[in-house]
XYZ file of C-alpha atoms in Angstrom:
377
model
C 73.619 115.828 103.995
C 75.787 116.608 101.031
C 79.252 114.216 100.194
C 82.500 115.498 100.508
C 85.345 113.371 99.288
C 88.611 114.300 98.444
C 91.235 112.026 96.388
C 94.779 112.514 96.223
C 97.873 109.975 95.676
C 101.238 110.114 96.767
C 104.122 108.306 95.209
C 107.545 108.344 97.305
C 111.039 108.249 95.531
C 112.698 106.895 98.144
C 111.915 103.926 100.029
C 113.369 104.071 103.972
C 111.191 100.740 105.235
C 113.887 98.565 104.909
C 116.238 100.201 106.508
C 114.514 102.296 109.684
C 116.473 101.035 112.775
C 116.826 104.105 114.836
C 115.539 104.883 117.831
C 113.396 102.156 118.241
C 112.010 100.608 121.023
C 112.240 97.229 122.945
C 109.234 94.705 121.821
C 107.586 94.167 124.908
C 107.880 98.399 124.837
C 106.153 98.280 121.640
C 103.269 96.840 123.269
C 102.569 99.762 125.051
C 101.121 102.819 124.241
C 104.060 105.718 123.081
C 105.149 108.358 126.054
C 106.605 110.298 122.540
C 103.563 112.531 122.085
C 103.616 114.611 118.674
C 101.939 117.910 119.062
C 99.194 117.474 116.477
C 98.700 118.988 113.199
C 96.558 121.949 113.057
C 92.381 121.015 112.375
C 91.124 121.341 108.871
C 88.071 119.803 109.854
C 88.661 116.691 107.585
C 89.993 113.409 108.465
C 92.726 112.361 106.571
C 93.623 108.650 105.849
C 97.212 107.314 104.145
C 96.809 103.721 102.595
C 98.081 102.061 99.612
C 96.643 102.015 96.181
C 94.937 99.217 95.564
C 93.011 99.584 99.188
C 89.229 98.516 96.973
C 87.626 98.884 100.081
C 87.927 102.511 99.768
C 85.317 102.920 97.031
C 83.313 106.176 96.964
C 80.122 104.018 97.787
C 81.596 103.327 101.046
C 83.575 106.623 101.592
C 80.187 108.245 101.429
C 78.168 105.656 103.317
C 80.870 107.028 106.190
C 80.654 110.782 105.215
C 76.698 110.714 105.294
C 76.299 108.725 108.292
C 78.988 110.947 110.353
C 79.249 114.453 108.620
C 82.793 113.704 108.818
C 84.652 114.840 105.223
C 87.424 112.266 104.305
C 90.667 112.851 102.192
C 92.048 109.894 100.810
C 96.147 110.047 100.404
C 97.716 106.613 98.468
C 101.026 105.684 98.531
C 102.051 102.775 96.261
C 102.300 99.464 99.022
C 102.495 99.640 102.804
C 105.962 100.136 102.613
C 105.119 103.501 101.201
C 102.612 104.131 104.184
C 105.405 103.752 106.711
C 107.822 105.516 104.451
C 105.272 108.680 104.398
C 104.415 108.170 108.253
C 108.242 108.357 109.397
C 109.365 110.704 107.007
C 106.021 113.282 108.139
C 106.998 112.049 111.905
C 107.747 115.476 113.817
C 104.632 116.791 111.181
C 102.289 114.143 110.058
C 100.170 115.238 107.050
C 97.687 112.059 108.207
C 94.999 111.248 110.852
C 94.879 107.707 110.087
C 96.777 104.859 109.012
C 95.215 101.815 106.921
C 96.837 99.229 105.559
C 100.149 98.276 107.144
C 100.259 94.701 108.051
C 102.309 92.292 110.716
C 105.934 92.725 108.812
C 105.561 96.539 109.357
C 103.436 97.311 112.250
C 106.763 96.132 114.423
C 108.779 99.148 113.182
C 105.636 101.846 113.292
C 105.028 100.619 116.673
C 108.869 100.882 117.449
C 109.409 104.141 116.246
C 106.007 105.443 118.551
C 104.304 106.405 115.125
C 100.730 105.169 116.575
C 98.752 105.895 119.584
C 95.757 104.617 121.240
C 92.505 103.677 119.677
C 89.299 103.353 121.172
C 87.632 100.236 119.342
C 86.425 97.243 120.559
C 87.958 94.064 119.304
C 84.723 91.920 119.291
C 84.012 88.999 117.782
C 87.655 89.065 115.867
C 88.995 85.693 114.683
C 91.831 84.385 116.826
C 94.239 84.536 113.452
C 93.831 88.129 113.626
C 94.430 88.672 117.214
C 97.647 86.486 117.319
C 100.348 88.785 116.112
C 99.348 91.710 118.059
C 96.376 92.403 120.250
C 97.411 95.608 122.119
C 95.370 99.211 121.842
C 98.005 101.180 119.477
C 96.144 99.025 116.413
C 93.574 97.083 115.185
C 93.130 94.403 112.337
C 90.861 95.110 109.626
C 91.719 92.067 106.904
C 93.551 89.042 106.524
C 94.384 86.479 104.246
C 97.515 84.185 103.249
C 100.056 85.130 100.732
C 101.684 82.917 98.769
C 102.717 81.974 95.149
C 99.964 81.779 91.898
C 100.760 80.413 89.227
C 99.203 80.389 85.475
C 97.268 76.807 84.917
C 97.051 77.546 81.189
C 100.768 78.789 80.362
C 102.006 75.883 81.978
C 100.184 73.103 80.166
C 100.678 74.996 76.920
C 104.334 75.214 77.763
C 104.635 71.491 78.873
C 105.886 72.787 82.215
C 105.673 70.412 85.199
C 103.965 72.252 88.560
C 106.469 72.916 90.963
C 106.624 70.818 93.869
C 109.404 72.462 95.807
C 110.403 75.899 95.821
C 114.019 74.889 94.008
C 112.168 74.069 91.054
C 111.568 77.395 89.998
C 115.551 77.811 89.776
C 115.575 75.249 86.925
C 115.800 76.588 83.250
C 112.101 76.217 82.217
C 111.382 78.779 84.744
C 114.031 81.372 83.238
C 112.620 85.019 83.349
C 108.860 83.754 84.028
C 108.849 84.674 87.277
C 107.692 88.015 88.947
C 108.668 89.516 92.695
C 107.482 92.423 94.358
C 110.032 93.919 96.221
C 109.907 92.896 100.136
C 111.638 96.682 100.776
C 108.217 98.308 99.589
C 105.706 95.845 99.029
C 103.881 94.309 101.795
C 103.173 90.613 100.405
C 106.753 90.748 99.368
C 108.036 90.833 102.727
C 105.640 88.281 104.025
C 106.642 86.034 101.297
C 110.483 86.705 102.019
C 109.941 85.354 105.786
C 108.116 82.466 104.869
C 110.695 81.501 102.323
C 112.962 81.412 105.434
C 110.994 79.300 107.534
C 110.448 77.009 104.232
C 114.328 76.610 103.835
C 115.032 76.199 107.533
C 112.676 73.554 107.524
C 114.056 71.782 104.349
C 115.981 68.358 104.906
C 119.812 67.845 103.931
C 121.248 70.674 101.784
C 118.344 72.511 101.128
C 118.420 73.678 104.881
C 119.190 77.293 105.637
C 119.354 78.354 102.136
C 116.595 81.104 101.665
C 118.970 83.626 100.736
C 120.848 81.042 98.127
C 117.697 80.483 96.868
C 117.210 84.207 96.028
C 120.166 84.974 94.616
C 119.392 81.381 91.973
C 116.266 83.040 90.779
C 117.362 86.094 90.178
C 120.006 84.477 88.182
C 117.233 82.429 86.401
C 116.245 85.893 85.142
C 112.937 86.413 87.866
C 111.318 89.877 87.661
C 111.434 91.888 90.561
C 108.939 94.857 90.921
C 108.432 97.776 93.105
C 104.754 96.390 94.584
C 102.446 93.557 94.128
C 100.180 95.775 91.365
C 103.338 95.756 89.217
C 103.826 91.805 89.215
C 100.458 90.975 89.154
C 98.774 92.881 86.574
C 101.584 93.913 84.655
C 103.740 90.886 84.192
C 101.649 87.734 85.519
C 100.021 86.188 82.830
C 97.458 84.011 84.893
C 95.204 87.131 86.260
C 93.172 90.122 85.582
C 96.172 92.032 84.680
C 95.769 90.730 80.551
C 92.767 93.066 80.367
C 94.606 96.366 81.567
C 96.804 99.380 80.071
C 100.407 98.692 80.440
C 100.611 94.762 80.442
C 103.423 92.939 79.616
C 102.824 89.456 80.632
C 105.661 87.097 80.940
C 105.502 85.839 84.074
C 103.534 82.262 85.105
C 104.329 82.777 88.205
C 104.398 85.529 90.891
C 103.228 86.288 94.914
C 99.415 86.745 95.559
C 96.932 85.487 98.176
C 95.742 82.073 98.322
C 92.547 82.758 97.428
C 93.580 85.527 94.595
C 92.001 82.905 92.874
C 89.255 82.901 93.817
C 88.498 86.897 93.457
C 89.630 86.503 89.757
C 86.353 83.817 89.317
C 84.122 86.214 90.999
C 84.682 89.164 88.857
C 84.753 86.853 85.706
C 81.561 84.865 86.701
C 83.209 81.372 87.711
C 86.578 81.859 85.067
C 89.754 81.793 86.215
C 92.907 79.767 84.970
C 95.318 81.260 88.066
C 95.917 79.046 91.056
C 97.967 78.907 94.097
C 100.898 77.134 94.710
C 100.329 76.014 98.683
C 103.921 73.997 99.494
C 103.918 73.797 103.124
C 105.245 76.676 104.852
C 105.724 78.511 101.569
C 102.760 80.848 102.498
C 102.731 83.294 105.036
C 99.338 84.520 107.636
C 98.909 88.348 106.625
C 96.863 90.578 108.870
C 96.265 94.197 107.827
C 95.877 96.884 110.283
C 94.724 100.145 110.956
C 95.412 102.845 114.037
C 95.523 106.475 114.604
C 98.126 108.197 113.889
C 100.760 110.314 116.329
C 99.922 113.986 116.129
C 96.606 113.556 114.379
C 94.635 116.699 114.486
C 91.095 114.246 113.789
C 91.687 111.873 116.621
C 87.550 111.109 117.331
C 86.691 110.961 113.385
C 89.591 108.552 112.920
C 88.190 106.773 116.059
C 84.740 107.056 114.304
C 86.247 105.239 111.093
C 87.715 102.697 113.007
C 84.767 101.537 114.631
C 83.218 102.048 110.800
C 85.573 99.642 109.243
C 85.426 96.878 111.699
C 81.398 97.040 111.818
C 79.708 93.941 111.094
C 77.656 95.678 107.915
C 81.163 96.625 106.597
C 84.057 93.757 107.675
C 81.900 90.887 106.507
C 81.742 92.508 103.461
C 85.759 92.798 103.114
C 85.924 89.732 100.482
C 83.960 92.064 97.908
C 85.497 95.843 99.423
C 89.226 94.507 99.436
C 89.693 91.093 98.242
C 90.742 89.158 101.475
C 89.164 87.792 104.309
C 87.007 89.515 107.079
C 88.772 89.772 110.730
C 84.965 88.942 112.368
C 84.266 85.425 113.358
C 81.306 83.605 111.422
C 82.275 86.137 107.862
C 83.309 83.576 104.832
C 84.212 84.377 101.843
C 80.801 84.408 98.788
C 79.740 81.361 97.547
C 78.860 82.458 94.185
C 80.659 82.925 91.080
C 83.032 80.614 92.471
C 84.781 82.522 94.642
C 85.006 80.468 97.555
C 85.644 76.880 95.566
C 88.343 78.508 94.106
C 90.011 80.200 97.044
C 92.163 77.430 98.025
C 93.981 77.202 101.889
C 97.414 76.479 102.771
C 98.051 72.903 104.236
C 100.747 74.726 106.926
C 101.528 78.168 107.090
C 104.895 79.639 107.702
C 105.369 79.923 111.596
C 106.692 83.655 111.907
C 106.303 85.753 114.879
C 106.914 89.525 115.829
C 109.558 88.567 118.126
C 111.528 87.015 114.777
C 110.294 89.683 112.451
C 111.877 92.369 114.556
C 115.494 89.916 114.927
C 115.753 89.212 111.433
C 113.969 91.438 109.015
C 116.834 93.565 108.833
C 118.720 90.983 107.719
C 116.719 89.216 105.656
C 116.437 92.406 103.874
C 119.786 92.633 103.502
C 120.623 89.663 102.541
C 117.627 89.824 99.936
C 119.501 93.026 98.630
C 122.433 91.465 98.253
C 121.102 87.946 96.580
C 119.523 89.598 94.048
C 121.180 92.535 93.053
């Protein structure tokens, strides 16, 4: 049967995720599935899906692999980070323009769920690691990757510079760190916002002054001149000096330091046959546990073929293979990461992750948002 596949991008202006408090629902609410029902969109006969750029797993090879097996045909719409996947889902809310949503993870899934942008899928959750299932195990969505984000830095920049590896988070506030550091945003980007609660639970864990201080913290870097960027592709490829970004148009370099995955590290020696000089920074509770999701959308027109690429993407044949499709970890118990070209002896793991919940990510984001805004404006 003969391919379709259909690319297009979208790239929002505006950027509503940090600031969607309306309407929402109660958390224990959330759990359950909408009574909001959007009448759907009207059937084109192709399932749509809205995820972020640099989703890898959606490569043509496996697009197709889908299209041939189902004789579904597949449009691909990109935003630039998950916050542009909400900001597209609740600005398309009374109309969506989607069937299915890929890619928003535990800081934003609260606020989709709140504002009854989701409804029921009809996967099993089988064989799923229990780090996947603990931020949310209800029907409205369903994990499809994890992995922990947390700082890189560049091995080589610092011993060339003479500069000491941080041991605390308040050492990147001191002037050898001056305008070598790079953010994404936590309004747009997802690993931004995961990295902005764990510095919380980091400071609040801190003895003596350093207690408390995550937004003092923020506003001292961006006095020491850190870079902050729309979405991780920005910080990582354009300004980190310590990645793949060196070899690709548009790099400026800079930056020794910047928010990744712990095991970012790892991918870079797999793709450059056991090189790398990046590595993570894992300070206790300086990381935070990411888990990606995906779910059908409210008001799809393709409900069964988004159903149908559900079930696809958590498949044995194509989860286990996540480390290769999108650089992070499978959600299926007994998947590891490849052995070869140093991919897993390089993908290092966080001695204690931050300990954030959904209960605290729908008190505080908000405000941590806010404050963020403020800190480093």
């Amino acid at each position: 049967m003969k391919s379709s596949l259909f690319i297009s991008a979208i790239f929002l202006c505006s950027t509503l995720s940090g600031c969607l408090t309306g309407d929402l629902r109660s958390a224990d609410d959330a759990l359950d599935p909408c009574e909001d029902t959007i009448p759907a969109r009207d059937s084109d006969g192709v399932l749509h899906i809205l995820t972020y750029d640099i989703f890898q797993g959606y490569t043509n090879e496996m697009i197709e692999q889908f299209v041939n097996q189902s004789g579904i045909e597949v449009e691909i719409i990109r935003t630039d980070d998950a916050g542009g996947i909400l900001d597209q889902m609740m600005l398309t809310k009374s109309a969506p323009q989607a069937d299915l949503m890929i890619g928003l993870d535990n800081t934003y899934l609260p606020t989709a769920l709140k504002n009854c942008l989701l409804i029921e899928h009809s996967a099993q959750a089988e064989n799923f690691t229990q780090s996947s299932m603990e931020f949310y195990e209800g029907p409205l969505a369903i994990p499809f990757d994890e992995g922990d984000v947390c700082l890189n830095y560049d091995e080589d920049a610092l011993s060339n510079a003479n500069m000491s590896v941080p041991t605390s988070l308040w050492n990147l506030t001191e002037p050898q760190w001056n305008g070598k550091m790079a953010f994404p945003s936590p309004i747009t980007s997802s690993p931004g916002r995961a990295f902005l609660a764990a510095t919380h639970d980091y400071f609040n864990h801190q003895p003596g002054n350093e207690s408390g201080n995550a937004s003092n913290w923020w506003k001292a870097i961006a006095e020491n001149n850190a870079i902050f960027t729309s979405g991780w592709t920005e910080s990582y490829t354009t300004y980190y000096t310590g990645g793949y970004g060196q070899y690709t148009e548009g790099y400026i370099g800079g930056a020794y330091i910047t928010v990744s995955y712990c095991h970012s590290p790892g991918v870079e020696a797999y793709f450059a046959e056991n090189y790398t000089h990046s590595t993570s920074l894992t300070l206790p509770r300086a990381s935070f546990h990411q888990v990606e999701y995906a779910g059908v959308i409210n008001g799809a027109a393709e409900v069964d073929a988004a159903q149908q690429f559900i079930s696809y993407l958590i498949s044995q044949d194509v989860n286990s293979n996540m480390p290769i499709y999108n650089s992070m970890y499978s959600v299926l118990n007994g998947s590891e990461i490849p052995e070869n070209n140093g991919y897993r002896y390089h993908s290092d793991i966080t001695p204690r992750s931050s300990y954030i919940t959904s209960e605290m990510i729908e008190l505080h984001m908000e405000s941590w948002l806010e404050e963020w805004t403020n800190s480093t404006k």
